[in-house]
JSON list of C-alpha atoms and ligand atoms in Angstrom, two decimals:
[
{"chain": "A", "resi": 1, "resn": "MET", "atom": "CA", "xyz": [107.68, 85.75, 154.26]},
{"chain": "A", "resi": 2, "resn": "CYS", "atom": "CA", "xyz": [105.35, 84.20, 151.70]},
{"chain": "A", "resi": 3, "resn": "ILE", "atom": "CA", "xyz": [101.65, 84.95, 151.61]},
{"chain": "A", "resi": 4, "resn": "CYS", "atom": "CA", "xyz": [100.61, 81.49, 152.75]},
{"chain": "A", "resi": 5, "resn": "ASN", "atom": "CA", "xyz": [102.78, 81.74, 155.86]},
{"chain": "A", "resi": 6, "resn": "ARG", "atom": "CA", "xyz": [101.22, 85.07, 156.71]},
{"chain": "A", "resi": 7, "resn": "LEU", "atom": "CA", "xyz": [97.76, 83.62, 156.29]},
{"chain": "A", "resi": 8, "resn": "ASP", "atom": "CA", "xyz": [98.62, 80.53, 158.34]},
{"chain": "A", "resi": 9, "resn": "ASP", "atom": "CA", "xyz": [100.10, 82.69, 161.10]},
{"chain": "A", "resi": 10, "resn": "LEU", "atom": "CA", "xyz": [96.92, 84.72, 161.16]},
{"chain": "A", "resi": 11, "resn": "LYS", "atom": "CA", "xyz": [94.76, 81.60, 161.38]},
{"chain": "A", "resi": 12, "resn": "ASN", "atom": "CA", "xyz": [96.96, 80.23, 164.15]},
{"chain": "A", "resi": 13, "resn": "GLU", "atom": "CA", "xyz": [96.65, 83.46, 166.07]},
{"chain": "A", "resi": 14, "resn": "ILE", "atom": "CA", "xyz": [92.87, 83.42, 165.67]},
{"chain": "A", "resi": 15, "resn": "ASN", "atom": "CA", "xyz": [92.88, 79.80, 166.82]},
{"chain": "A", "resi": 16, "resn": "ASN", "atom": "CA", "xyz": [89.14, 79.37, 166.34]},
{"chain": "A", "resi": 17, "resn": "SER", "atom": "CA", "xyz": [87.80, 77.17, 163.59]},
{"chain": "A", "resi": 18, "resn": "ASN", "atom": "CA", "xyz": [84.41, 78.89, 163.80]},
{"chain": "A", "resi": 19, "resn": "VAL", "atom": "CA", "xyz": [85.93, 82.14, 162.56]},
{"chain": "A", "resi": 20, "resn": "THR", "atom": "CA", "xyz": [86.24, 82.59, 158.79]},
{"chain": "A", "resi": 21, "resn": "VAL", "atom": "CA", "xyz": [88.99, 84.70, 157.27]},
{"chain": "A", "resi": 22, "resn": "ILE", "atom": "CA", "xyz": [88.10, 86.28, 153.95]},
{"chain": "A", "resi": 23, "resn": "ALA", "atom": "CA", "xyz": [91.21, 87.12, 151.96]},
{"chain": "A", "resi": 24, "resn": "VAL", "atom": "CA", "xyz": [90.48, 90.54, 150.46]},
{"chain": "A", "resi": 25, "resn": "THR", "atom": "CA", "xyz": [92.17, 90.59, 147.07]},
{"chain": "A", "resi": 26, "resn": "LYS", "atom": "CA", "xyz": [91.08, 93.95, 145.64]},
{"chain": "A", "resi": 27, "resn": "THR", "atom": "CA", "xyz": [93.70, 95.42, 143.28]},
{"chain": "A", "resi": 28, "resn": "LYS", "atom": "CA", "xyz": [95.73, 92.17, 143.50]},
{"chain": "A", "resi": 29, "resn": "PRO", "atom": "CA", "xyz": [96.31, 90.00, 140.43]},
{"chain": "A", "resi": 30, "resn": "VAL", "atom": "CA", "xyz": [94.72, 86.58, 139.96]},
{"chain": "A", "resi": 31, "resn": "GLU", "atom": "CA", "xyz": [98.12, 84.85, 140.18]},
{"chain": "A", "resi": 32, "resn": "ILE", "atom": "CA", "xyz": [98.25, 85.81, 143.85]},
{"chain": "A", "resi": 33, "resn": "ILE", "atom": "CA", "xyz": [94.75, 84.45, 144.39]},
{"chain": "A", "resi": 34, "resn": "LYS", "atom": "CA", "xyz": [95.84, 81.16, 142.80]},
{"chain": "A", "resi": 35, "resn": "ASN", "atom": "CA", "xyz": [98.83, 80.99, 145.14]},
{"chain": "A", "resi": 36, "resn": "VAL", "atom": "CA", "xyz": [96.64, 81.49, 148.19]},
{"chain": "A", "resi": 37, "resn": "TYR", "atom": "CA", "xyz": [94.08, 79.00, 146.87]},
{"chain": "A", "resi": 38, "resn": "GLU", "atom": "CA", "xyz": [96.87, 76.44, 146.57]},
{"chain": "A", "resi": 39, "resn": "CYS", "atom": "CA", "xyz": [97.48, 76.81, 150.32]},
{"chain": "A", "resi": 40, "resn": "LYS", "atom": "CA", "xyz": [93.93, 75.44, 150.73]},
{"chain": "A", "resi": 41, "resn": "HIS", "atom": "CA", "xyz": [92.26, 78.80, 151.30]},
{"chain": "A", "resi": 42, "resn": "LYS", "atom": "CA", "xyz": [88.93, 79.21, 149.55]},
{"chain": "A", "resi": 43, "resn": "SER", "atom": "CA", "xyz": [87.24, 82.39, 150.80]},
{"chain": "A", "resi": 44, "resn": "PHE", "atom": "CA", "xyz": [88.02, 85.55, 148.87]},
{"chain": "A", "resi": 45, "resn": "GLY", "atom": "CA", "xyz": [86.50, 89.01, 148.91]},
{"chain": "A", "resi": 46, "resn": "GLU", "atom": "CA", "xyz": [86.29, 91.94, 146.53]},
{"chain": "A", "resi": 47, "resn": "ASN", "atom": "CA", "xyz": [84.73, 95.36, 147.05]},
{"chain": "A", "resi": 48, "resn": "LYS", "atom": "CA", "xyz": [83.85, 96.15, 143.43]},
{"chain": "A", "resi": 49, "resn": "ALA", "atom": "CA", "xyz": [81.41, 94.13, 141.33]},
{"chain": "A", "resi": 50, "resn": "GLN", "atom": "CA", "xyz": [83.40, 94.56, 138.13]},
{"chain": "A", "resi": 51, "resn": "GLU", "atom": "CA", "xyz": [86.64, 93.32, 139.66]},
{"chain": "A", "resi": 52, "resn": "LEU", "atom": "CA", "xyz": [84.80, 90.46, 141.32]},
{"chain": "A", "resi": 53, "resn": "VAL", "atom": "CA", "xyz": [83.35, 89.33, 137.99]},
{"chain": "A", "resi": 54, "resn": "ALA", "atom": "CA", "xyz": [86.68, 89.67, 136.16]},
{"chain": "A", "resi": 55, "resn": "LYS", "atom": "CA", "xyz": [88.48, 87.55, 138.74]},
{"chain": "A", "resi": 56, "resn": "TYR", "atom": "CA", "xyz": [85.72, 84.97, 138.89]},
{"chain": "A", "resi": 57, "resn": "GLU", "atom": "CA", "xyz": [85.86, 84.62, 135.09]},
{"chain": "A", "resi": 58, "resn": "GLN", "atom": "CA", "xyz": [89.59, 84.00, 135.17]},
{"chain": "A", "resi": 59, "resn": "LEU", "atom": "CA", "xyz": [89.42, 81.51, 138.04]},
{"chain": "A", "resi": 60, "resn": "LYS", "atom": "CA", "xyz": [86.18, 79.74, 137.17]},
{"chain": "A", "resi": 61, "resn": "GLU", "atom": "CA", "xyz": [87.69, 76.27, 137.45]},
{"chain": "A", "resi": 62, "resn": "LEU", "atom": "CA", "xyz": [88.56, 76.77, 141.14]},
{"chain": "A", "resi": 63, "resn": "ASP", "atom": "CA", "xyz": [85.92, 76.16, 143.82]},
{"chain": "A", "resi": 64, "resn": "ILE", "atom": "CA", "xyz": [86.42, 79.57, 145.37]},
{"chain": "A", "resi": 65, "resn": "GLU", "atom": "CA", "xyz": [83.78, 81.15, 147.62]},
{"chain": "A", "resi": 66, "resn": "TRP", "atom": "CA", "xyz": [83.46, 84.72, 146.40]},
{"chain": "A", "resi": 67, "resn": "HIS", "atom": "CA", "xyz": [82.32, 87.40, 148.84]},
{"chain": "A", "resi": 68, "resn": "MET", "atom": "CA", "xyz": [81.05, 90.79, 147.76]},
{"chain": "A", "resi": 69, "resn": "ILE", "atom": "CA", "xyz": [82.12, 93.07, 150.60]},
{"chain": "A", "resi": 70, "resn": "GLY", "atom": "CA", "xyz": [81.84, 96.58, 149.14]},
{"chain": "A", "resi": 71, "resn": "HIS", "atom": "CA", "xyz": [78.96, 98.89, 148.30]},
{"chain": "A", "resi": 72, "resn": "LEU", "atom": "CA", "xyz": [76.80, 97.31, 145.63]},
{"chain": "A", "resi": 73, "resn": "GLN", "atom": "CA", "xyz": [74.74, 99.20, 143.06]},
{"chain": "A", "resi": 74, "resn": "ARG", "atom": "CA", "xyz": [71.48, 97.60, 142.03]},
{"chain": "A", "resi": 75, "resn": "ASN", "atom": "CA", "xyz": [72.39, 97.59, 138.35]},
{"chain": "A", "resi": 76, "resn": "LYS", "atom": "CA", "xyz": [75.47, 95.45, 139.09]},
{"chain": "A", "resi": 77, "resn": "VAL", "atom": "CA", "xyz": [73.69, 92.67, 140.96]},
{"chain": "A", "resi": 78, "resn": "LYS", "atom": "CA", "xyz": [72.92, 90.73, 137.79]},
{"chain": "A", "resi": 79, "resn": "TYR", "atom": "CA", "xyz": [76.62, 90.30, 137.02]},
{"chain": "A", "resi": 80, "resn": "ILE", "atom": "CA", "xyz": [77.53, 88.68, 140.33]},
{"chain": "A", "resi": 81, "resn": "ALA", "atom": "CA", "xyz": [74.28, 86.80, 141.03]},
{"chain": "A", "resi": 82, "resn": "PRO", "atom": "CA", "xyz": [75.29, 83.66, 139.08]},
{"chain": "A", "resi": 83, "resn": "PHE", "atom": "CA", "xyz": [78.23, 82.85, 141.35]},
{"chain": "A", "resi": 84, "resn": "VAL", "atom": "CA", "xyz": [78.56, 85.07, 144.42]},
{"chain": "A", "resi": 85, "resn": "SER", "atom": "CA", "xyz": [78.64, 83.14, 147.68]},
{"chain": "A", "resi": 86, "resn": "MET", "atom": "CA", "xyz": [77.73, 85.96, 150.05]},
{"chain": "A", "resi": 87, "resn": "ILE", "atom": "CA", "xyz": [76.87, 89.65, 149.74]},
{"chain": "A", "resi": 88, "resn": "HIS", "atom": "CA", "xyz": [78.01, 91.52, 152.87]},
{"chain": "A", "resi": 89, "resn": "SER", "atom": "CA", "xyz": [76.74, 94.94, 151.88]},
{"chain": "A", "resi": 90, "resn": "VAL", "atom": "CA", "xyz": [72.94, 94.81, 151.88]},
{"chain": "A", "resi": 91, "resn": "ASP", "atom": "CA", "xyz": [71.88, 98.31, 152.94]},
{"chain": "A", "resi": 92, "resn": "SER", "atom": "CA", "xyz": [68.40, 98.77, 151.48]},
{"chain": "A", "resi": 93, "resn": "LEU", "atom": "CA", "xyz": [65.16, 96.94, 150.72]},
{"chain": "A", "resi": 94, "resn": "LYS", "atom": "CA", "xyz": [65.50, 97.92, 147.05]},
{"chain": "A", "resi": 95, "resn": "LEU", "atom": "CA", "xyz": [68.90, 96.29, 146.81]},
{"chain": "A", "resi": 96, "resn": "LEU", "atom": "CA", "xyz": [67.66, 93.16, 148.55]},
{"chain": "A", "resi": 97, "resn": "LYS", "atom": "CA", "xyz": [64.70, 93.03, 146.17]},
{"chain": "A", "resi": 98, "resn": "GLU", "atom": "CA", "xyz": [67.07, 93.10, 143.19]},
{"chain": "A", "resi": 99, "resn": "ILE", "atom": "CA", "xyz": [69.28, 90.41, 144.74]},
{"chain": "A", "resi": 100, "resn": "ASN", "atom": "CA", "xyz": [66.22, 88.23, 145.25]},
{"chain": "A", "resi": 101, "resn": "LYS", "atom": "CA", "xyz": [65.12, 88.82, 141.66]},
{"chain": "A", "resi": 102, "resn": "GLN", "atom": "CA", "xyz": [68.51, 87.95, 140.17]},
{"chain": "A", "resi": 103, "resn": "ALA", "atom": "CA", "xyz": [68.95, 84.98, 142.50]},
{"chain": "A", "resi": 104, "resn": "THR", "atom": "CA", "xyz": [65.58, 83.66, 141.33]},
{"chain": "A", "resi": 105, "resn": "LYS", "atom": "CA", "xyz": [66.59, 84.07, 137.69]},
{"chain": "A", "resi": 106, "resn": "ASN", "atom": "CA", "xyz": [69.71, 82.03, 138.41]},
{"chain": "A", "resi": 107, "resn": "ASN", "atom": "CA", "xyz": [67.80, 79.45, 140.38]},
{"chain": "A", "resi": 108, "resn": "ARG", "atom": "CA", "xyz": [69.92, 80.16, 143.45]},
{"chain": "A", "resi": 109, "resn": "VAL", "atom": "CA", "xyz": [69.58, 81.27, 147.03]},
{"chain": "A", "resi": 110, "resn": "ILE", "atom": "CA", "xyz": [72.07, 84.04, 147.80]},
{"chain": "A", "resi": 111, "resn": "ASN", "atom": "CA", "xyz": [73.48, 84.50, 151.29]},
{"chain": "A", "resi": 112, "resn": "CYS", "atom": "CA", "xyz": [73.28, 88.09, 152.51]},
{"chain": "A", "resi": 113, "resn": "LEU", "atom": "CA", "xyz": [74.46, 90.16, 155.46]},
{"chain": "A", "resi": 114, "resn": "LEU", "atom": "CA", "xyz": [72.75, 93.35, 156.61]},
{"chain": "A", "resi": 115, "resn": "GLN", "atom": "CA", "xyz": [75.33, 96.13, 156.63]},
{"chain": "A", "resi": 116, "resn": "PHE", "atom": "CA", "xyz": [75.13, 98.61, 159.49]},
{"chain": "A", "resi": 117, "resn": "HIS", "atom": "CA", "xyz": [76.60, 102.07, 159.66]},
{"chain": "A", "resi": 118, "resn": "ILE", "atom": "CA", "xyz": [78.59, 101.91, 162.90]},
{"chain": "A", "resi": 119, "resn": "ALA", "atom": "CA", "xyz": [81.44, 104.36, 162.17]},
{"chain": "A", "resi": 120, "resn": "THR", "atom": "CA", "xyz": [81.50, 108.05, 163.01]},
{"chain": "A", "resi": 121, "resn": "GLU", "atom": "CA", "xyz": [82.58, 108.89, 159.46]},
{"chain": "A", "resi": 122, "resn": "ASP", "atom": "CA", "xyz": [79.56, 109.59, 157.30]},
{"chain": "A", "resi": 123, "resn": "SER", "atom": "CA", "xyz": [81.23, 108.27, 154.16]},
{"chain": "A", "resi": 124, "resn": "LYS", "atom": "CA", "xyz": [80.51, 104.68, 155.04]},
{"chain": "A", "resi": 125, "resn": "PHE", "atom": "CA", "xyz": [77.39, 102.93, 153.86]},
{"chain": "A", "resi": 126, "resn": "GLY", "atom": "CA", "xyz": [74.95, 100.98, 155.95]},
{"chain": "A", "resi": 127, "resn": "LEU", "atom": "CA", "xyz": [71.64, 100.86, 157.74]},
{"chain": "A", "resi": 128, "resn": "ASN", "atom": "CA", "xyz": [70.77, 102.12, 161.19]},
{"chain": "A", "resi": 129, "resn": "ILE", "atom": "CA", "xyz": [68.69, 99.88, 163.41]},
{"chain": "A", "resi": 130, "resn": "GLU", "atom": "CA", "xyz": [65.41, 101.69, 162.64]},
{"chain": "A", "resi": 131, "resn": "GLU", "atom": "CA", "xyz": [65.93, 101.31, 158.90]},
{"chain": "A", "resi": 132, "resn": "CYS", "atom": "CA", "xyz": [66.82, 97.69, 159.39]},
{"chain": "A", "resi": 133, "resn": "GLU", "atom": "CA", "xyz": [63.67, 96.95, 161.35]},
{"chain": "A", "resi": 134, "resn": "GLU", "atom": "CA", "xyz": [61.60, 98.77, 158.75]},
{"chain": "A", "resi": 135, "resn": "LEU", "atom": "CA", "xyz": [63.15, 96.53, 156.10]},
{"chain": "A", "resi": 136, "resn": "LEU", "atom": "CA", "xyz": [62.56, 93.34, 158.08]},
{"chain": "A", "resi": 137, "resn": "ASN", "atom": "CA", "xyz": [58.97, 94.31, 158.93]},
{"chain": "A", "resi": 138, "resn": "SER", "atom": "CA", "xyz": [58.01, 95.16, 155.37]},
{"chain": "A", "resi": 139, "resn": "ASP", "atom": "CA", "xyz": [55.52, 92.92, 153.55]},
{"chain": "A", "resi": 140, "resn": "GLU", "atom": "CA", "xyz": [57.85, 92.79, 150.58]},
{"chain": "A", "resi": 141, "resn": "PHE", "atom": "CA", "xyz": [60.73, 91.36, 152.60]},
{"chain": "A", "resi": 142, "resn": "LYS", "atom": "CA", "xyz": [58.57, 88.40, 153.62]},
{"chain": "A", "resi": 143, "resn": "THR", "atom": "CA", "xyz": [58.08, 87.47, 149.96]},
{"chain": "A", "resi": 144, "resn": "PHE", "atom": "CA", "xyz": [61.80, 87.14, 149.19]},
{"chain": "A", "resi": 145, "resn": "SER", "atom": "CA", "xyz": [62.34, 83.41, 148.80]},
{"chain": "A", "resi": 146, "resn": "ASN", "atom": "CA", "xyz": [65.76, 83.37, 147.12]},
{"chain": "A", "resi": 147, "resn": "ILE", "atom": "CA", "xyz": [67.81, 85.24, 149.69]},
{"chain": "A", "resi": 148, "resn": "LYS", "atom": "CA", "xyz": [69.03, 84.04, 153.04]},
{"chain": "A", "resi": 149, "resn": "ILE", "atom": "CA", "xyz": [69.90, 86.58, 155.75]},
{"chain": "A", "resi": 150, "resn": "CYS", "atom": "CA", "xyz": [72.97, 85.15, 157.49]},
{"chain": "A", "resi": 151, "resn": "GLY", "atom": "CA", "xyz": [73.89, 87.98, 159.84]},
{"chain": "A", "resi": 152, "resn": "VAL", "atom": "CA", "xyz": [75.33, 91.47, 159.98]},
{"chain": "A", "resi": 153, "resn": "MET", "atom": "CA", "xyz": [78.36, 93.39, 158.71]},
{"chain": "A", "resi": 154, "resn": "GLY", "atom": "CA", "xyz": [80.01, 96.64, 159.70]},
{"chain": "A", "resi": 155, "resn": "MET", "atom": "CA", "xyz": [83.13, 98.75, 159.35]},
{"chain": "A", "resi": 156, "resn": "ALA", "atom": "CA", "xyz": [84.62, 100.65, 162.27]},
{"chain": "A", "resi": 157, "resn": "THR", "atom": "CA", "xyz": [85.97, 104.18, 162.05]},
{"chain": "A", "resi": 158, "resn": "TYR", "atom": "CA", "xyz": [89.50, 104.36, 160.64]},
{"chain": "A", "resi": 159, "resn": "THR", "atom": "CA", "xyz": [91.27, 105.72, 163.72]},
{"chain": "A", "resi": 160, "resn": "ASP", "atom": "CA", "xyz": [93.94, 105.04, 166.35]},
{"chain": "A", "resi": 161, "resn": "ASN", "atom": "CA", "xyz": [91.27, 105.44, 169.02]},
{"chain": "A", "resi": 162, "resn": "LEU", "atom": "CA", "xyz": [90.86, 101.78, 169.89]},
{"chain": "A", "resi": 163, "resn": "ASP", "atom": "CA", "xyz": [88.15, 102.46, 172.47]},
{"chain": "A", "resi": 164, "resn": "LEU", "atom": "CA", "xyz": [86.03, 104.01, 169.76]},
{"chain": "A", "resi": 165, "resn": "VAL", "atom": "CA", "xyz": [86.62, 101.03, 167.47]},
{"chain": "A", "resi": 166, "resn": "ARG", "atom": "CA", "xyz": [85.74, 98.61, 170.26]},
{"chain": "A", "resi": 167, "resn": "ASN", "atom": "CA", "xyz": [82.54, 100.51, 171.01]},
{"chain": "A", "resi": 168, "resn": "GLU", "atom": "CA", "xyz": [81.51, 100.40, 167.38]},
{"chain": "A", "resi": 169, "resn": "PHE", "atom": "CA", "xyz": [82.07, 96.65, 167.16]},
{"chain": "A", "resi": 170, "resn": "ARG", "atom": "CA", "xyz": [80.15, 96.23, 170.39]},
{"chain": "A", "resi": 171, "resn": "THR", "atom": "CA", "xyz": [77.27, 98.18, 168.89]},
{"chain": "A", "resi": 172, "resn": "LEU", "atom": "CA", "xyz": [77.23, 95.84, 165.91]},
{"chain": "A", "resi": 173, "resn": "LYS", "atom": "CA", "xyz": [77.25, 92.79, 168.18]},
{"chain": "A", "resi": 174, "resn": "ASN", "atom": "CA", "xyz": [74.33, 94.29, 170.12]},
{"chain": "A", "resi": 175, "resn": "TYR", "atom": "CA", "xyz": [72.41, 94.81, 166.88]},
{"chain": "A", "resi": 176, "resn": "TYR", "atom": "CA", "xyz": [73.11, 91.20, 165.96]},
{"chain": "A", "resi": 177, "resn": "ASP", "atom": "CA", "xyz": [71.86, 89.93, 169.34]},
{"chain": "A", "resi": 178, "resn": "TYR", "atom": "CA", "xyz": [68.77, 92.11, 169.16]},
{"chain": "A", "resi": 179, "resn": "LEU", "atom": "CA", "xyz": [67.89, 90.95, 165.64]},
{"chain": "A", "resi": 180, "resn": "LYS", "atom": "CA", "xyz": [68.58, 87.32, 166.50]},
{"chain": "A", "resi": 181, "resn": "GLU", "atom": "CA", "xyz": [66.23, 87.55, 169.45]},
{"chain": "A", "resi": 182, "resn": "ASN", "atom": "CA", "xyz": [63.47, 89.51, 167.74]},
{"chain": "A", "resi": 183, "resn": "TYR", "atom": "CA", "xyz": [63.53, 88.48, 164.08]},
{"chain": "A", "resi": 184, "resn": "PHE", "atom": "CA", "xyz": [65.63, 85.36, 163.60]},
{"chain": "A", "resi": 185, "resn": "THR", "atom": "CA", "xyz": [64.88, 83.17, 166.60]},
{"chain": "A", "resi": 186, "resn": "GLU", "atom": "CA", "xyz": [64.06, 80.22, 164.36]},
{"chain": "A", "resi": 187, "resn": "SER", "atom": "CA", "xyz": [66.93, 80.75, 161.95]},
{"chain": "A", "resi": 188, "resn": "LEU", "atom": "CA", "xyz": [69.98, 78.52, 162.18]},
{"chain": "A", "resi": 189, "resn": "GLU", "atom": "CA", "xyz": [71.62, 80.53, 159.42]},
{"chain": "A", "resi": 190, "resn": "PHE", "atom": "CA", "xyz": [71.54, 83.90, 161.15]},
{"chain": "A", "resi": 191, "resn": "LYS", "atom": "CA", "xyz": [74.92, 83.45, 162.83]},
{"chain": "A", "resi": 192, "resn": "GLU", "atom": "CA", "xyz": [77.51, 85.69, 161.20]},
{"chain": "A", "resi": 193, "resn": "ILE", "atom": "CA", "xyz": [79.07, 88.94, 162.38]},
{"chain": "A", "resi": 194, "resn": "SER", "atom": "CA", "xyz": [81.39, 90.23, 159.67]},
{"chain": "A", "resi": 195, "resn": "MET", "atom": "CA", "xyz": [83.70, 92.81, 161.22]},
{"chain": "A", "resi": 196, "resn": "GLY", "atom": "CA", "xyz": [87.43, 93.44, 161.57]},
{"chain": "A", "resi": 197, "resn": "MET", "atom": "CA", "xyz": [90.09, 94.30, 159.00]},
{"chain": "A", "resi": 198, "resn": "THR", "atom": "CA", "xyz": [93.89, 94.51, 159.07]},
{"chain": "A", "resi": 199, "resn": "ASN", "atom": "CA", "xyz": [94.01, 97.32, 161.65]},
{"chain": "A", "resi": 200, "resn": "ASP", "atom": "CA", "xyz": [91.33, 96.15, 164.02]},
{"chain": "A", "resi": 201, "resn": "TRP", "atom": "CA", "xyz": [90.76, 92.41, 163.62]},
{"chain": "A", "resi": 202, "resn": "GLU", "atom": "CA", "xyz": [91.98, 91.55, 167.12]},
{"chain": "A", "resi": 203, "resn": "ILE", "atom": "CA", "xyz": [89.44, 93.87, 168.70]},
{"chain": "A", "resi": 204, "resn": "ALA", "atom": "CA", "xyz": [86.73, 92.58, 166.37]},
{"chain": "A", "resi": 205, "resn": "LEU", "atom": "CA", "xyz": [87.50, 89.03, 167.41]},
{"chain": "A", "resi": 206, "resn": "GLU", "atom": "CA", "xyz": [87.30, 89.91, 171.10]},
{"chain": "A", "resi": 207, "resn": "GLU", "atom": "CA", "xyz": [83.93, 91.55, 170.44]},
{"chain": "A", "resi": 208, "resn": "GLY", "atom": "CA", "xyz": [82.46, 88.51, 168.73]},
{"chain": "A", "resi": 209, "resn": "ALA", "atom": "CA", "xyz": [83.35, 88.60, 165.04]},
{"chain": "A", "resi": 210, "resn": "THR", "atom": "CA", "xyz": [82.72, 85.36, 163.13]},
{"chain": "A", "resi": 211, "resn": "ILE", "atom": "CA", "xyz": [84.05, 86.65, 159.79]},
{"chain": "A", "resi": 212, "resn": "LEU", "atom": "CA", "xyz": [87.19, 88.78, 159.40]},
{"chain": "A", "resi": 213, "resn": "ARG", "atom": "CA", "xyz": [87.86, 90.57, 156.11]},
{"chain": "A", "resi": 214, "resn": "ILE", "atom": "CA", "xyz": [91.62, 90.90, 155.77]},
{"chain": "A", "resi": 215, "resn": "GLY", "atom": "CA", "xyz": [93.63, 92.35, 152.89]},
{"chain": "A", "resi": 216, "resn": "THR", "atom": "CA", "xyz": [96.77, 94.30, 153.73]},
{"chain": "A", "resi": 217, "resn": "LEU", "atom": "CA", "xyz": [97.94, 91.98, 156.50]},
{"chain": "A", "resi": 218, "resn": "ILE", "atom": "CA", "xyz": [98.04, 89.05, 154.06]},
{"chain": "A", "resi": 219, "resn": "PHE", "atom": "CA", "xyz": [98.97, 90.72, 150.78]},
{"chain": "A", "resi": 220, "resn": "GLY", "atom": "CA", "xyz": [100.88, 93.82, 151.82]},
{"chain": "A", "resi": 221, "resn": "LYS", "atom": "CA", "xyz": [100.08, 97.43, 150.99]},
{"chain": "A", "resi": 222, "resn": "ARG", "atom": "CA", "xyz": [97.85, 98.18, 148.00]},
{"chain": "B", "resi": 1, "resn": "PLP", "atom": "C1", "xyz": [89.53, 96.59, 151.64]},
{"chain": "B", "resi": 1, "resn": "PLP", "atom": "C2", "xyz": [88.48, 96.11, 152.54]},
{"chain": "B", "resi": 1, "resn": "PLP", "atom": "C3", "xyz": [88.80, 95.26, 153.62]},
{"chain": "B", "resi": 1, "resn": "PLP", "atom": "C4", "xyz": [90.21, 94.82, 153.97]},
{"chain": "B", "resi": 1, "resn": "PLP", "atom": "O1", "xyz": [90.99, 95.93, 154.34]},
{"chain": "B", "resi": 1, "resn": "PLP", "atom": "P1", "xyz": [92.47, 95.75, 154.91]},
{"chain": "B", "resi": 1, "resn": "PLP", "atom": "O2", "xyz": [92.64, 96.93, 155.81]},
{"chain": "B", "resi": 1, "resn": "PLP", "atom": "O3", "xyz": [93.37, 95.79, 153.73]},
{"chain": "B", "resi": 1, "resn": "PLP", "atom": "O4", "xyz": [92.56, 94.47, 155.63]},
{"chain": "B", "resi": 1, "resn": "PLP", "atom": "C5", "xyz": [87.75, 94.81, 154.42]},
{"chain": "B", "resi": 1, "resn": "PLP", "atom": "N1", "xyz": [86.46, 95.16, 154.18]},
{"chain": "B", "resi": 1, "resn": "PLP", "atom": "C6", "xyz": [86.13, 95.96, 153.14]},
{"chain": "B", "resi": 1, "resn": "PLP", "atom": "C7", "xyz": [84.69, 96.30, 152.94]},
{"chain": "B", "resi": 1, "resn": "PLP", "atom": "C8", "xyz": [87.12, 96.46, 152.30]},
{"chain": "B", "resi": 1, "resn": "PLP", "atom": "O5", "xyz": [86.77, 97.25, 151.28]}
]
C-alpha cells in the first residue's frame, strides 16, 4: 500500500478534523516527504535539529509546517528559529528564553508546547508539574513576547501495558486542564495536547489528544 493511502486510512480512522497528524519523517529521505506533501499533507516532524534544518533547506519551496518534536539543545535553537512552526519539547525556562531570543531576532512568534515527563522510564525528557509552575510563575517568563504557549506534549512509556499508557496520557490531560484553568484562562491558543505515536495513538485519542505524532505507521520501520 502506498504511503498516502496509509495516511488517508489513518485520518479516516481518526475521523476528527480537529486532530492534527504530524508525519514524523526522521531518518526518511526528502523524496518521501515530497510524496506525502503531494497528497496534500503539510505537517511534518523531526526529532533532531540538524536533520530538521537539512530537510527544510531541501524543501524550502514547499509550504510545509515543520515541527520540532525531539529534545532541543539551546545552542541549536538559532538554526531552526527562522522557519520552525512549533517546538513540542520545551522543558526548561532557559530553553524558552533562548527560543524567545532567537524568535525576536527573526521577527517571529514561535509556537511552543510544554513537554511533561509522564513515562516511568527516566530516559525521557520533560518537566514535572512543579517545575512547570515555577517556569510559568517566573518574572522572566512574563517578559517573553515572541513565544506563544499552545499546550502540552508528552511521551508514554514504551510498553505493552496499555493501562499504564492510558494512565500516563490521562495525567498529561489533567496537567493540561489544570494549566488551562490556572494560567491560560484567557488564552485561545492554549489548546493542544500532543500525545500518541504509532503504538499508542488510539489510546491517546481516547484520552484527549489533539496532535498525534506518527512515524512508523505511515512510513514503515526505520
Ligand atoms: C519518532 C518519534 C515519534 C513517532 O514514533 P513512531 O513510533 O514511529 O510513530 C513521535 N514522537 C517523537 C518525539 C519521536 O521522536
